[in-house]
Amino acid sequence: MFAGYFSWLNYLPTVVSVIFAGIAIKLLDDYLDQESPEDSYLISLFDRSGYAYGLVFLLIAAGADLHLTFSLFAASYSVGMFTSSHDKLPTGLSSWVESIVAVIFAILVSGWQMALWAIVTIVTVQLLDDLVDYKHDSFMGHTSIARSLGIERTIVLLLLAGYISLRWQIWLGLFIIIISQIISFGLMHLNLRRNADA
Amino acid sequence: MPNIIDIFVIAILVTAFFGLTLGYKRGRQYGKLEGEIGTGLKLREQSLIIGRCVLCGTKEEHGKTQSITE
């Protein structure tokens, strides 16, 4: 009789996976970009234990939904490495080679469809972030896809990647895009409030 | 499986991207050329206005050239 009332619980692992993976990826991104505590709420919150908490969040996400977490994390790593300017990384490989290795692992663990969809979705999120941060990046001299290609081409790429991602998995894609923006804006808002109070 | 509408939309967006890329490259080439021509004309105009070369400061008076240090 009450089975229908609890059907939303079927989505709980996916929701937990997306939220915790998103926070872990944001934390890792801030540490890799060597953001100062003034610019990153997560770094100021976790300080030196941020790496440990990042791993914990990733483990929680993987425990909730391993395939989704792996493909999202591998896609984020792959897109991040591909757009970074490192020539040689500590592994001895170039950044674009590490990107391809991450994609291969994602395909082996999660299947080629989920890996490919994850990449397209993360590209959508990345392009959206770059467009939102365009003015700030121009002011600070940071490189981004929007600054390299220009706003018009970035918008066309965003529409293309977004269309493919949402046509493939509309609700999950939409959820990931919304959660990523909530995490970004939420943390930025918390940071501004903390800096204002200080 | 993608249907005909998906293929159409993707084709339009891919074409738009390549069109913008081509337009950007062409525009940059023409802009660079016009900038080079315009810069030369602007320098000459400013030199005539101030009566000296804006780059080296040399001026010509009564058939004699005078540098800015003189």
mmCIF file of C-alpha atoms in Angstrom:
data_model
loop_
_atom_site.group_PDB
_atom_site.id
_atom_site.type_symbol
_atom_site.label_atom_id
_atom_site.label_comp_id
_atom_site.label_asym_id
_atom_site.label_seq_id
_atom_site.Cartn_x
_atom_site.Cartn_y
_atom_site.Cartn_z
ATOM 1 C CA MET A 1 0.000 0.000 0.000
ATOM 2 C CA PHE A 2 2.748 2.426 0.928
ATOM 3 C CA ALA A 3 5.272 1.198 -1.671
ATOM 4 C CA GLY A 4 4.553 4.125 -3.987
ATOM 5 C CA TYR A 5 5.310 6.694 -1.276
ATOM 6 C CA PHE A 6 8.862 5.463 -0.967
ATOM 7 C CA SER A 7 9.682 5.096 -4.669
ATOM 8 C CA TRP A 8 11.723 8.342 -4.460
ATOM 9 C CA LEU A 9 14.238 6.378 -2.376
ATOM 10 C CA ASN A 10 15.319 4.676 -5.602
ATOM 11 C CA TYR A 11 16.863 7.974 -6.674
ATOM 12 C CA LEU A 12 18.669 8.587 -3.390
ATOM 13 C CA PRO A 13 21.958 6.817 -4.355
ATOM 14 C CA THR A 14 22.173 8.890 -7.552
ATOM 15 C CA VAL A 15 21.461 12.143 -5.690
ATOM 16 C CA VAL A 16 24.036 11.350 -2.984
ATOM 17 C CA SER A 17 26.591 10.306 -5.593
ATOM 18 C CA VAL A 18 26.198 13.483 -7.671
ATOM 19 C CA ILE A 19 26.286 15.860 -4.673
ATOM 20 C CA PHE A 20 29.269 14.321 -2.912
ATOM 21 C CA ALA A 21 31.232 13.765 -6.137
ATOM 22 C CA GLY A 22 30.551 17.399 -7.070
ATOM 23 C CA ILE A 23 31.899 18.695 -3.745
ATOM 24 C CA ALA A 24 34.940 16.379 -3.945
ATOM 25 C CA ILE A 25 35.718 17.549 -7.484
ATOM 26 C CA LYS A 26 35.343 21.216 -6.468
ATOM 27 C CA LEU A 27 37.634 20.681 -3.483
ATOM 28 C CA LEU A 28 40.261 18.947 -5.625
ATOM 29 C CA ASP A 29 39.994 21.700 -8.240
ATOM 30 C CA ASP A 30 40.575 24.440 -5.656
ATOM 31 C CA TYR A 31 43.618 22.660 -4.239
ATOM 32 C CA LEU A 32 45.077 22.005 -7.693
ATOM 33 C CA ASP A 33 44.572 25.659 -8.655
ATOM 34 C CA GLN A 34 46.316 26.617 -5.386
ATOM 35 C CA GLU A 35 43.499 28.916 -4.427
ATOM 36 C CA SER A 36 44.074 31.016 -1.316
ATOM 37 C CA PRO A 37 41.742 30.589 1.695
ATOM 38 C CA GLU A 38 40.361 34.073 0.912
ATOM 39 C CA ASP A 39 39.230 32.897 -2.548
ATOM 40 C CA SER A 40 38.005 29.413 -1.654
ATOM 41 C CA TYR A 41 35.457 28.700 1.049
ATOM 42 C CA LEU A 42 36.253 24.976 0.991
ATOM 43 C CA ILE A 43 39.987 25.544 1.517
ATOM 44 C CA SER A 44 39.359 27.951 4.379
ATOM 45 C CA LEU A 45 36.893 25.472 5.892
ATOM 46 C CA PHE A 46 38.996 22.315 5.622
ATOM 47 C CA ASP A 47 42.519 23.788 5.522
ATOM 48 C CA ARG A 48 45.140 20.982 5.555
ATOM 49 C CA SER A 49 42.582 18.216 6.046
ATOM 50 C CA GLY A 50 40.906 19.092 2.751
ATOM 51 C CA TYR A 51 42.627 16.263 0.918
ATOM 52 C CA ALA A 52 41.330 13.719 3.438
ATOM 53 C CA TYR A 53 37.788 15.120 3.316
ATOM 54 C CA GLY A 54 37.914 15.143 -0.469
ATOM 55 C CA LEU A 55 38.722 11.440 -0.433
ATOM 56 C CA VAL A 56 35.977 10.778 2.115
ATOM 57 C CA PHE A 57 33.380 12.608 0.009
ATOM 58 C CA LEU A 58 34.508 10.686 -3.070
ATOM 59 C CA LEU A 59 34.259 7.389 -1.166
ATOM 60 C CA ILE A 60 30.714 8.251 -0.031
ATOM 61 C CA ALA A 61 29.773 9.098 -3.617
ATOM 62 C CA ALA A 62 31.345 5.887 -4.925
ATOM 63 C CA GLY A 63 29.594 3.851 -2.224
ATOM 64 C CA ALA A 64 26.263 5.310 -3.317
ATOM 65 C CA ASP A 65 26.777 4.755 -7.061
ATOM 66 C CA LEU A 66 30.189 3.528 -8.187
ATOM 67 C CA HIS A 67 29.692 3.663 -11.953
ATOM 68 C CA LEU A 68 28.238 7.164 -11.977
ATOM 69 C CA THR A 69 30.864 8.521 -9.566
ATOM 70 C CA PHE A 70 33.732 6.924 -11.475
ATOM 71 C CA SER A 71 32.548 8.214 -14.824
ATOM 72 C CA LEU A 72 31.892 11.752 -13.478
ATOM 73 C CA PHE A 73 35.242 11.935 -11.707
ATOM 74 C CA ALA A 74 37.158 10.473 -14.667
ATOM 75 C CA ALA A 75 35.365 12.883 -17.019
ATOM 76 C CA SER A 76 36.206 15.868 -14.763
ATOM 77 C CA TYR A 77 39.827 14.747 -14.565
ATOM 78 C CA SER A 78 39.991 14.173 -18.306
ATOM 79 C CA VAL A 79 38.435 17.531 -19.241
ATOM 80 C CA GLY A 80 40.539 19.345 -16.629
ATOM 81 C CA MET A 81 43.790 17.769 -17.852
ATOM 82 C CA PHE A 82 42.945 18.342 -21.493
ATOM 83 C CA THR A 83 42.405 22.062 -20.947
ATOM 84 C CA SER A 84 45.388 22.529 -18.630
ATOM 85 C CA SER A 85 48.729 23.779 -19.853
ATOM 86 C CA HIS A 86 51.040 21.251 -18.227
ATOM 87 C CA ASP A 87 53.625 19.770 -20.582
ATOM 88 C CA LYS A 88 54.782 16.883 -18.430
ATOM 89 C CA LEU A 89 53.062 15.601 -15.316
ATOM 90 C CA PRO A 90 54.621 13.641 -12.404
ATOM 91 C CA THR A 91 53.625 10.381 -14.136
ATOM 92 C CA GLY A 92 55.886 11.351 -17.027
ATOM 93 C CA LEU A 93 52.934 11.572 -19.398
ATOM 94 C CA SER A 94 51.610 14.673 -21.130
ATOM 95 C CA SER A 95 48.327 16.112 -19.874
ATOM 96 C CA TRP A 96 46.422 15.040 -22.988
ATOM 97 C CA VAL A 97 47.725 11.457 -22.638
ATOM 98 C CA GLU A 98 46.530 11.347 -19.009
ATOM 99 C CA SER A 99 43.136 12.577 -20.244
ATOM 100 C CA ILE A 100 42.887 9.653 -22.641
ATOM 101 C CA VAL A 101 44.002 7.187 -19.951
ATOM 102 C CA ALA A 102 41.266 8.528 -17.630
ATOM 103 C CA VAL A 103 38.677 8.083 -20.397
ATOM 104 C CA ILE A 104 39.841 4.500 -21.030
ATOM 105 C CA PHE A 105 39.495 3.681 -17.318
ATOM 106 C CA ALA A 106 36.018 5.227 -17.277
ATOM 107 C CA ILE A 107 35.004 3.093 -20.273
ATOM 108 C CA LEU A 108 36.372 -0.065 -18.621
ATOM 109 C CA VAL A 109 34.590 0.582 -15.301
ATOM 110 C CA SER A 110 31.347 2.259 -16.343
ATOM 111 C CA GLY A 111 30.870 1.271 -19.961
ATOM 112 C CA TRP A 112 31.445 3.422 -23.055
ATOM 113 C CA GLN A 113 27.963 4.979 -23.083
ATOM 114 C CA MET A 114 28.085 6.274 -19.520
ATOM 115 C CA ALA A 115 31.723 7.403 -19.946
ATOM 116 C CA LEU A 116 30.935 9.317 -23.119
ATOM 117 C CA TRP A 117 27.779 10.857 -21.646
ATOM 118 C CA ALA A 118 29.721 11.890 -18.527
ATOM 119 C CA ILE A 119 32.373 13.604 -20.665
ATOM 120 C CA VAL A 120 29.767 15.524 -22.659
ATOM 121 C CA THR A 121 27.989 16.555 -19.445
ATOM 122 C CA ILE A 122 31.178 17.691 -17.737
ATOM 123 C CA VAL A 123 32.161 19.646 -20.872
ATOM 124 C CA THR A 124 28.757 21.384 -20.635
ATOM 125 C CA VAL A 125 29.376 22.233 -16.968
ATOM 126 C CA GLN A 126 32.910 23.460 -17.735
ATOM 127 C CA LEU A 127 31.752 25.689 -20.601
ATOM 128 C CA LEU A 128 28.961 27.123 -18.464
ATOM 129 C CA ASP A 129 31.433 27.893 -15.665
ATOM 130 C CA ASP A 130 33.848 29.519 -18.119
ATOM 131 C CA LEU A 131 31.095 31.742 -19.531
ATOM 132 C CA VAL A 132 29.923 32.779 -16.062
ATOM 133 C CA ASP A 133 33.524 33.523 -14.964
ATOM 134 C CA TYR A 134 34.502 35.231 -18.247
ATOM 135 C CA LYS A 135 34.747 38.764 -16.879
ATOM 136 C CA HIS A 136 36.568 37.680 -13.731
ATOM 137 C CA ASP A 137 39.015 35.506 -15.723
ATOM 138 C CA SER A 138 39.681 38.383 -18.166
ATOM 139 C CA PHE A 139 40.381 40.731 -15.258
ATOM 140 C CA MET A 140 42.695 38.246 -13.507
ATOM 141 C CA GLY A 141 44.385 37.053 -16.728
ATOM 142 C CA HIS A 142 43.304 33.420 -16.235
ATOM 143 C CA THR A 143 43.058 31.199 -19.299
ATOM 144 C CA SER A 144 39.789 29.463 -20.053
ATOM 145 C CA ILE A 145 37.966 27.959 -23.015
ATOM 146 C CA ALA A 146 35.759 31.071 -23.264
ATOM 147 C CA ARG A 147 38.802 33.356 -23.408
ATOM 148 C CA SER A 148 40.586 31.161 -25.958
ATOM 149 C CA LEU A 149 37.651 30.622 -28.320
ATOM 150 C CA GLY A 150 35.607 33.746 -27.652
ATOM 151 C CA ILE A 151 32.113 34.012 -26.175
ATOM 152 C CA GLU A 152 30.218 33.229 -29.394
ATOM 153 C CA ARG A 153 31.983 29.958 -30.154
ATOM 154 C CA THR A 154 31.808 28.942 -26.498
ATOM 155 C CA ILE A 155 28.035 29.460 -26.501
ATOM 156 C CA VAL A 156 27.679 27.324 -29.651
ATOM 157 C CA LEU A 157 29.828 24.575 -28.070
ATOM 158 C CA LEU A 158 27.769 24.828 -24.873
ATOM 159 C CA LEU A 159 24.534 24.394 -26.844
ATOM 160 C CA LEU A 160 26.016 21.434 -28.716
ATOM 161 C CA ALA A 161 27.361 19.632 -25.624
ATOM 162 C CA GLY A 162 24.255 20.488 -23.588
ATOM 163 C CA TYR A 163 21.918 19.226 -26.301
ATOM 164 C CA ILE A 164 23.765 15.906 -26.632
ATOM 165 C CA SER A 165 23.953 15.447 -22.842
ATOM 166 C CA LEU A 166 20.282 16.236 -22.200
ATOM 167 C CA ARG A 167 19.006 14.227 -25.159
ATOM 168 C CA TRP A 168 20.903 11.232 -23.861
ATOM 169 C CA GLN A 169 19.843 11.469 -20.192
ATOM 170 C CA ILE A 170 17.665 14.495 -19.664
ATOM 171 C CA TRP A 171 16.884 14.357 -15.951
ATOM 172 C CA LEU A 172 20.274 13.164 -14.764
ATOM 173 C CA GLY A 173 22.035 15.664 -17.042
ATOM 174 C CA LEU A 174 19.839 18.511 -15.835
ATOM 175 C CA PHE A 175 20.364 17.477 -12.218
ATOM 176 C CA ILE A 176 24.144 17.420 -12.591
ATOM 177 C CA ILE A 177 24.217 20.831 -14.308
ATOM 178 C CA ILE A 178 21.975 22.383 -11.650
ATOM 179 C CA ILE A 179 23.882 20.825 -8.728
ATOM 180 C CA SER A 180 27.228 21.992 -10.160
ATOM 181 C CA GLN A 181 25.927 25.573 -10.414
ATOM 182 C CA ILE A 182 24.420 25.413 -6.916
ATOM 183 C CA ILE A 183 27.768 24.203 -5.529
ATOM 184 C CA SER A 184 29.683 26.934 -7.433
ATOM 185 C CA PHE A 185 27.376 29.822 -6.560
ATOM 186 C CA GLY A 186 26.663 28.561 -3.064
ATOM 187 C CA LEU A 187 30.347 28.372 -2.182
ATOM 188 C CA MET A 188 31.017 31.763 -3.800
ATOM 189 C CA HIS A 189 28.173 33.300 -1.789
ATOM 190 C CA LEU A 190 29.441 31.717 1.439
ATOM 191 C CA ASN A 191 32.943 33.000 0.677
ATOM 192 C CA LEU A 192 31.724 36.552 0.045
ATOM 193 C CA ARG A 193 29.720 36.511 3.273
ATOM 194 C CA ARG A 194 32.661 35.177 5.234
ATOM 195 C CA ASN A 195 34.990 37.828 3.760
ATOM 196 C CA ALA A 196 32.431 40.546 4.503
ATOM 197 C CA ASP A 197 32.084 39.405 8.120
ATOM 198 C CA ALA A 198 35.853 39.208 8.641
ATOM 199 C CA MET B 1 19.330 6.292 -31.200
ATOM 200 C CA PRO B 2 19.454 9.853 -32.528
ATOM 201 C CA ASN B 3 16.549 10.806 -34.764
ATOM 202 C CA ILE B 4 16.501 13.160 -37.767
ATOM 203 C CA ILE B 5 15.835 16.220 -35.583
ATOM 204 C CA ASP B 6 18.876 15.467 -33.400
ATOM 205 C CA ILE B 7 21.093 15.089 -36.464
ATOM 206 C CA PHE B 8 19.701 18.345 -37.882
ATOM 207 C CA VAL B 9 20.291 20.309 -34.673
ATOM 208 C CA ILE B 10 23.796 18.898 -34.224
ATOM 209 C CA ALA B 11 24.636 19.631 -37.879
ATOM 210 C CA ILE B 12 23.436 23.246 -37.490
ATOM 211 C CA LEU B 13 25.504 23.788 -34.343
ATOM 212 C CA VAL B 14 28.643 22.167 -35.803
ATOM 213 C CA THR B 15 28.268 24.301 -38.950
ATOM 214 C CA ALA B 16 27.801 27.409 -36.805
ATOM 215 C CA PHE B 17 30.959 26.581 -34.868
ATOM 216 C CA PHE B 18 33.063 26.105 -37.983
ATOM 217 C CA GLY B 19 31.531 29.181 -39.594
ATOM 218 C CA LEU B 20 32.403 31.303 -36.552
ATOM 219 C CA THR B 21 35.933 29.866 -36.490
ATOM 220 C CA LEU B 22 36.466 30.685 -40.159
ATOM 221 C CA GLY B 23 34.957 34.149 -39.745
ATOM 222 C CA TYR B 24 37.117 34.837 -36.705
ATOM 223 C CA LYS B 25 40.321 33.834 -38.542
ATOM 224 C CA ARG B 26 39.442 35.880 -41.623
ATOM 225 C CA GLY B 27 38.425 38.858 -39.534
ATOM 226 C CA ARG B 28 41.682 38.684 -37.607
ATOM 227 C CA GLN B 29 43.724 38.610 -40.846
ATOM 228 C CA TYR B 30 41.887 41.591 -42.340
ATOM 229 C CA GLY B 31 41.940 43.446 -39.044
ATOM 230 C CA LYS B 32 45.695 42.975 -38.736
ATOM 231 C CA LEU B 33 46.226 44.286 -42.272
ATOM 232 C CA GLU B 34 43.977 47.310 -41.734
ATOM 233 C CA GLY B 35 45.649 47.953 -38.416
ATOM 234 C CA GLU B 36 49.066 48.001 -40.036
ATOM 235 C CA ILE B 37 47.900 50.420 -42.743
ATOM 236 C CA GLY B 38 45.979 52.552 -40.281
ATOM 237 C CA THR B 39 48.897 52.754 -37.876
ATOM 238 C CA GLY B 40 51.194 54.091 -40.585
ATOM 239 C CA LEU B 41 48.669 56.742 -41.630
ATOM 240 C CA LYS B 42 47.988 57.726 -38.010
ATOM 241 C CA LEU B 43 51.694 58.170 -37.305
ATOM 242 C CA ARG B 44 52.103 60.415 -40.353
ATOM 243 C CA GLU B 45 49.066 62.478 -39.376
ATOM 244 C CA GLN B 46 50.331 63.015 -35.840
ATOM 245 C CA SER B 47 53.806 63.863 -37.106
ATOM 246 C CA LEU B 48 52.362 66.519 -39.443
ATOM 247 C CA ILE B 49 50.237 67.980 -36.643
ATOM 248 C CA ILE B 50 53.091 68.364 -34.156
ATOM 249 C CA GLY B 51 55.636 69.226 -36.803
ATOM 250 C CA ARG B 52 58.039 66.472 -35.708
ATOM 251 C CA CYS B 53 58.341 62.769 -36.250
ATOM 252 C CA VAL B 54 56.413 61.151 -33.387
ATOM 253 C CA LEU B 55 58.886 58.245 -33.311
ATOM 254 C CA CYS B 56 62.323 59.897 -33.360
ATOM 255 C CA GLY B 57 61.482 63.569 -32.798
ATOM 256 C CA THR B 58 63.281 64.798 -35.935
ATOM 257 C CA LYS B 59 61.852 67.876 -37.613
ATOM 258 C CA GLU B 60 62.683 69.515 -40.913
ATOM 259 C CA GLU B 61 62.898 73.270 -41.151
ATOM 260 C CA HIS B 62 64.147 75.322 -44.092
ATOM 261 C CA GLY B 63 65.618 72.212 -45.680
ATOM 262 C CA LYS B 64 67.564 71.278 -42.525
ATOM 263 C CA THR B 65 66.730 68.338 -40.235
ATOM 264 C CA GLN B 66 66.874 68.849 -36.501
ATOM 265 C CA SER B 67 66.753 66.036 -33.994
ATOM 266 C CA ILE B 68 64.866 66.408 -30.716
ATOM 267 C CA THR B 69 68.122 66.796 -28.766
ATOM 268 C CA GLU B 70 69.122 69.938 -30.617
#
